[in-house]
Coordinates of C-alpha atoms in Angstrom, one line a residue:
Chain A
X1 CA 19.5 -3.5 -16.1
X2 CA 17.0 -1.0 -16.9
X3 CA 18.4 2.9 -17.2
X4 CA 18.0 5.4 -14.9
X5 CA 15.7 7.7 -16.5
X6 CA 15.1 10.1 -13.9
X7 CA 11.8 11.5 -14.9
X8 CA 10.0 14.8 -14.1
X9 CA 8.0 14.7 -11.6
X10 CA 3.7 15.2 -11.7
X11 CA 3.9 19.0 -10.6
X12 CA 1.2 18.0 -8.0
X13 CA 3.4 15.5 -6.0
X14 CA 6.5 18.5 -5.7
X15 CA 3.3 20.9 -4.9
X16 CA 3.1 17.9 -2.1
X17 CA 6.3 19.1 0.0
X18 CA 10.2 19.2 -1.1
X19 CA 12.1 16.3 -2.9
X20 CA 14.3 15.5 0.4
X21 CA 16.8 13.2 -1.4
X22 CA 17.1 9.6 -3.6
X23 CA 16.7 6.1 -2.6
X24 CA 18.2 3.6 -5.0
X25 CA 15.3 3.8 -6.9
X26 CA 13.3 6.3 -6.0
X27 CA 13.2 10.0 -5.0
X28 CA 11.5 11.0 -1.5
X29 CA 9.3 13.8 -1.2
X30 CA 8.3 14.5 2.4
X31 CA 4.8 15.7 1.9
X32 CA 4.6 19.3 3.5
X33 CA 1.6 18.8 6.2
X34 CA 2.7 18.7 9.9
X35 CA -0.5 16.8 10.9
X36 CA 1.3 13.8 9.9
X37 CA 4.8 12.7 8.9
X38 CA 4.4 11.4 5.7
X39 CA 6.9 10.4 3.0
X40 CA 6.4 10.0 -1.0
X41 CA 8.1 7.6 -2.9
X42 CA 8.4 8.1 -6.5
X43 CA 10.3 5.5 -8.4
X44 CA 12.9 7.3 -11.1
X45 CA 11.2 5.7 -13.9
X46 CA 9.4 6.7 -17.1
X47 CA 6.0 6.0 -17.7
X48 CA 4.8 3.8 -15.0
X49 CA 1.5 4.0 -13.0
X50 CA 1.2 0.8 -11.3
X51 CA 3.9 -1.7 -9.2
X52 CA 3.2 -4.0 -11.8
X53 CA 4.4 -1.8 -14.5
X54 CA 8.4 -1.8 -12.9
X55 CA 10.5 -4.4 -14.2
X56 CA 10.6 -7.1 -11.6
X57 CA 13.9 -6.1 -10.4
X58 CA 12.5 -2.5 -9.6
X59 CA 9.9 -3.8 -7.8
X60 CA 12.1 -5.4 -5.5
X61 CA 13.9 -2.6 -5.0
X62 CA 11.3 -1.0 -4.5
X63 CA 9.7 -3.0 -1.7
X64 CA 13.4 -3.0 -0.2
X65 CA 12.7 1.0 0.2
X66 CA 9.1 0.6 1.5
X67 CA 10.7 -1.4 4.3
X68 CA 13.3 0.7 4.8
X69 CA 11.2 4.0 5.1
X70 CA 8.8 2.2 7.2
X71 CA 11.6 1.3 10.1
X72 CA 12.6 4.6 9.6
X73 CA 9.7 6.4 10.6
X74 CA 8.6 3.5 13.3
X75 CA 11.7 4.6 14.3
X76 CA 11.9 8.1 14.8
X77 CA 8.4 8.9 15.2
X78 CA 7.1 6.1 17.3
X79 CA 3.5 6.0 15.0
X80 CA 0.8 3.5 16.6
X81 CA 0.3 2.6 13.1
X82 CA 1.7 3.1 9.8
X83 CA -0.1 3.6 7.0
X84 CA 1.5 2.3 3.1
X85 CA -0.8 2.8 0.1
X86 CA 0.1 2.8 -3.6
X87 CA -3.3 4.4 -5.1
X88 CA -3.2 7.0 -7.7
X89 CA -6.1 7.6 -8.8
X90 CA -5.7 11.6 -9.4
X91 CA -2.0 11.4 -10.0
X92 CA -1.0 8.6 -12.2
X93 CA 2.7 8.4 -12.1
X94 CA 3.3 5.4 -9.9
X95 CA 4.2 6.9 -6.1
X96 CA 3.6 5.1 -2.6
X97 CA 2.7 7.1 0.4
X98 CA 4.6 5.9 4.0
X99 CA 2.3 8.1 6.6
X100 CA 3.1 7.7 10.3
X101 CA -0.4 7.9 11.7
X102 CA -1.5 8.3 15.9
X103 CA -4.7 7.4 17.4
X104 CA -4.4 11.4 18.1
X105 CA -4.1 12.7 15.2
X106 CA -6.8 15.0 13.0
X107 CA -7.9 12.3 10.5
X108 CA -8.1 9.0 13.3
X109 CA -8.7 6.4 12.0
X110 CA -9.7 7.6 9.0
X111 CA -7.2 7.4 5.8
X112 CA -5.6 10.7 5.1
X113 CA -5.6 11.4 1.6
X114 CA -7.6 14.1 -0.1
X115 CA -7.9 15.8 2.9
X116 CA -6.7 19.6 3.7
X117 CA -3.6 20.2 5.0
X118 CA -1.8 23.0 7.2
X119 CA 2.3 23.1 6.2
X120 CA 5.0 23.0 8.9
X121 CA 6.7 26.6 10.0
X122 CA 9.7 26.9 7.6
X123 CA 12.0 26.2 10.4
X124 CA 9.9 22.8 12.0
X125 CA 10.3 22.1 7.9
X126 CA 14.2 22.4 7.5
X127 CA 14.5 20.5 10.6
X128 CA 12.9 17.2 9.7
X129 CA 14.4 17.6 6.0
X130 CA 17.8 17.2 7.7
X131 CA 17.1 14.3 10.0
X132 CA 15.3 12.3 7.3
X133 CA 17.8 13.6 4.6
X134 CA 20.9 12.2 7.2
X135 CA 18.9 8.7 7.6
X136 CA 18.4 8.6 3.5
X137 CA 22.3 9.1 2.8
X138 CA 22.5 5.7 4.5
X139 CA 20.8 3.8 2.1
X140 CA 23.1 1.7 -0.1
X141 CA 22.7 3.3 -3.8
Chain B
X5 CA 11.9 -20.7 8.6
X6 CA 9.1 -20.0 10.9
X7 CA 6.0 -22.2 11.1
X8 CA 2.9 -21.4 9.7
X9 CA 0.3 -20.5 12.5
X10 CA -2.9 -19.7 10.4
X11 CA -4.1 -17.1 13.6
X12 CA -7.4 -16.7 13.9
X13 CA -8.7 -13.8 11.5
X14 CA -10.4 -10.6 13.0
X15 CA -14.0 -11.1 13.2
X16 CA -14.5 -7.4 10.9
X17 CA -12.0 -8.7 7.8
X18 CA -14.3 -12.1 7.6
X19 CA -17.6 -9.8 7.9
X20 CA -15.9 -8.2 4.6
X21 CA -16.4 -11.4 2.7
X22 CA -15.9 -15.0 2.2
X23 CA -12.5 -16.7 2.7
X24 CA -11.9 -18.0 -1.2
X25 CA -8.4 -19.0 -0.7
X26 CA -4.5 -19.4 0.4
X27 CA -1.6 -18.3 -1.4
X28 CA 2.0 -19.2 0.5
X29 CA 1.7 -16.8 3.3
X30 CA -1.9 -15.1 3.2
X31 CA -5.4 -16.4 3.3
X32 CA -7.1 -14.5 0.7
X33 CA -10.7 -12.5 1.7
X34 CA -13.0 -11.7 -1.6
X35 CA -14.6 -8.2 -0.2
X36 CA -18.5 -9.0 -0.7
X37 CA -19.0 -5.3 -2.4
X38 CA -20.4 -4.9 -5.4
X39 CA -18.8 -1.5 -6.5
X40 CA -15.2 -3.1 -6.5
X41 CA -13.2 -6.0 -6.9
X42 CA -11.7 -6.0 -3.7
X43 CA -9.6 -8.8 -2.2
X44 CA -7.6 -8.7 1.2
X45 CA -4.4 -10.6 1.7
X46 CA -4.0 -11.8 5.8
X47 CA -0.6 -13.2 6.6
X48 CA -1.2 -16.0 8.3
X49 CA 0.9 -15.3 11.8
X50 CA -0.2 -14.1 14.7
X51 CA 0.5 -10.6 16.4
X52 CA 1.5 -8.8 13.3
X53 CA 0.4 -5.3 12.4
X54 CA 2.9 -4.1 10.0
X55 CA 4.2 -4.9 7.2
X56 CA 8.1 -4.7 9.0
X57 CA 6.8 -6.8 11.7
X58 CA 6.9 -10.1 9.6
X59 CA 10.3 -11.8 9.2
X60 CA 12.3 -10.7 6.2
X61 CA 11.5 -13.9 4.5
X62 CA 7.6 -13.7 5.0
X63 CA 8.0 -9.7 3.8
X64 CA 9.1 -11.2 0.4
X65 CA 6.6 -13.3 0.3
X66 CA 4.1 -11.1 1.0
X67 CA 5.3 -8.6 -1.6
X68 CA 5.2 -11.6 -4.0
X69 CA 1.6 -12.2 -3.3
X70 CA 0.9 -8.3 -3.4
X71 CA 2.5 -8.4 -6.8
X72 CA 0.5 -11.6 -8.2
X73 CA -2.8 -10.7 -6.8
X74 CA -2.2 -7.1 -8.4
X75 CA -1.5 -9.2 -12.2
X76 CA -4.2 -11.4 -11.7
X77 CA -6.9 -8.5 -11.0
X78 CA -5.2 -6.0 -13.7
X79 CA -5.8 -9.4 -16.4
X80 CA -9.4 -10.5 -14.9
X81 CA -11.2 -6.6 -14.4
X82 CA -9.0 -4.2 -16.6
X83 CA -9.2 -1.5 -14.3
X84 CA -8.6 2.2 -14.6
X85 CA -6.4 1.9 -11.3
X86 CA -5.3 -0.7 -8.9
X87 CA -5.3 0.6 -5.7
X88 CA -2.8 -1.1 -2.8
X89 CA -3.0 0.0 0.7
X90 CA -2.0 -1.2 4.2
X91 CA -4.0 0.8 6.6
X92 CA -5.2 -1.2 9.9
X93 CA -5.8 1.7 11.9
X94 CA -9.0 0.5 13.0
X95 CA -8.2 -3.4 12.3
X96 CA -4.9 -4.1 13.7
X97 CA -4.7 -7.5 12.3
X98 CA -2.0 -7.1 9.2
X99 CA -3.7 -6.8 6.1
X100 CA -3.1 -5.7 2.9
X101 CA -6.0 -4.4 0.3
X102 CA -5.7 -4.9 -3.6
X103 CA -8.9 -2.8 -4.9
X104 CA -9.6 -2.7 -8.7
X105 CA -11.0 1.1 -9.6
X106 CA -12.2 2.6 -12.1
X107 CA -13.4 6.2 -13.2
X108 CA -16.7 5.0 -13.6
X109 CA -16.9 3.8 -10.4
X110 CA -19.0 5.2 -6.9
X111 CA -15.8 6.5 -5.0
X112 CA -13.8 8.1 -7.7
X113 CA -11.3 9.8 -7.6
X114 CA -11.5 8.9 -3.8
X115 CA -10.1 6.0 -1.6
X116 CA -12.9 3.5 -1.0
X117 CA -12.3 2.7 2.6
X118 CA -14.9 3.0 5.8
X119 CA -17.4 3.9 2.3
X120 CA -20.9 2.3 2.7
X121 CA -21.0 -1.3 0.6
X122 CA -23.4 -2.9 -1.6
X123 CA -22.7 -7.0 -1.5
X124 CA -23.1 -8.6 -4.8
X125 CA -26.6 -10.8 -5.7
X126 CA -25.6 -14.3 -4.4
X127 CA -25.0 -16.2 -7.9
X128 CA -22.2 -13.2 -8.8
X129 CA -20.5 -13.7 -5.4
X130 CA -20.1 -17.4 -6.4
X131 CA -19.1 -17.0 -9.7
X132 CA -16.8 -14.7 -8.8
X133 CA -15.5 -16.5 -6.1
X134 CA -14.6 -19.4 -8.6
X135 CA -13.3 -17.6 -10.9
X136 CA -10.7 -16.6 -8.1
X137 CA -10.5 -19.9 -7.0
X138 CA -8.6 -20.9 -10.1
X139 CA -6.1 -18.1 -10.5
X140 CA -5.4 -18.6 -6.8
X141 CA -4.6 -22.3 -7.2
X142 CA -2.2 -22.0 -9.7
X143 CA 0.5 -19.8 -7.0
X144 CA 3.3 -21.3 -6.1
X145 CA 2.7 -22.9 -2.4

């Protein structure tokens, strides 16, 4: 089994929003823009950009925590559509973006990366870290 | 297990391009756009939009096809980038885009969705088409 490595992270995804807590494999950043609710996952890994890169027993953990995160936020934010994307074009340490999107929202139904953002009010922040943080702790580790 | 439906596919995913194949659980849509190699994978069962809709067991296969599409085009095009998204905000049909980028390309840095498209000159589209035809073949059924 491949080490835990724990890497540092690309400055610009923790410029994204707070590092909420850890999946099995991957930390959770939840991106600090309170037009959508919108979580990063950044595997714990050393030099990888792309899925493919993760050993094949990382990769299935990792899908295990895209599922997870996704009935998570279908869950509690009741999105009409959820948007998953693995891209990283301008950042290239492998991370996948779990957005919760509404046919109301700013960006409709246009994708919403690259685009400005406006952060939460500190308080509307600590709030959702602590109901996302209590759903992470469930994950098995 | 459940049955294999093979639903009828959203008119705007077979405007994209020509159906070139079937893995296990997706037909398998060649994006007729020049400025990328571009396929789309369409699980084929009806009334799913996301990812967590499909059974568990269809999930793994689709993550297995996400994963050997993702190979397949990082061997054939060497890109800079593979790009992976589910979207569907506009089409609510599930599907899943595996988009080869580079920096040289007309979108870069940028995601190439709802972008204008070139299609390729017909004898490229073919070639191209065969040359997936192969690889495509050789997956598991």
């Amino acid at each position: 089994m491949q080490k835990i490595i724990d890497p540092k992270i690309d400055q610009r995804l923790i410029n994204d929003g707070p590092i909420i807590g850890e999946l099995s494999l991957s930390k959770v950043i939840l991106v600090n823009n309170q037009y959508f609710p919108w979580l990063i996952l950044v595997p714990k890994r050393e030099n990888m950009c792309e899925i493919i890169d993760l050993e094949e027993e990382d990769q299935k953990k990792l899908f295990e925590e895209i599922i997870f995160i996704s009935k998570t936020m279908k869950k509690i934010f009741s999105p009409d559509k959820l948007n998953i994307a693995s891209l990283g074009n301008i950042v290239k340490q492998l991370h996948v973006h779990i957005i919760a999107r509404y046919a109301s929202d700013i960006c409709w139904p246009n994708p919403v990366f690259g685009k400005d953002k406006t952060t939460y009010q500190q308080d509307k922040l600590d709030q959702l870290t602590k109901k996302m943080q209590k759903i992470i702790e469930i994950f098995p580790k």
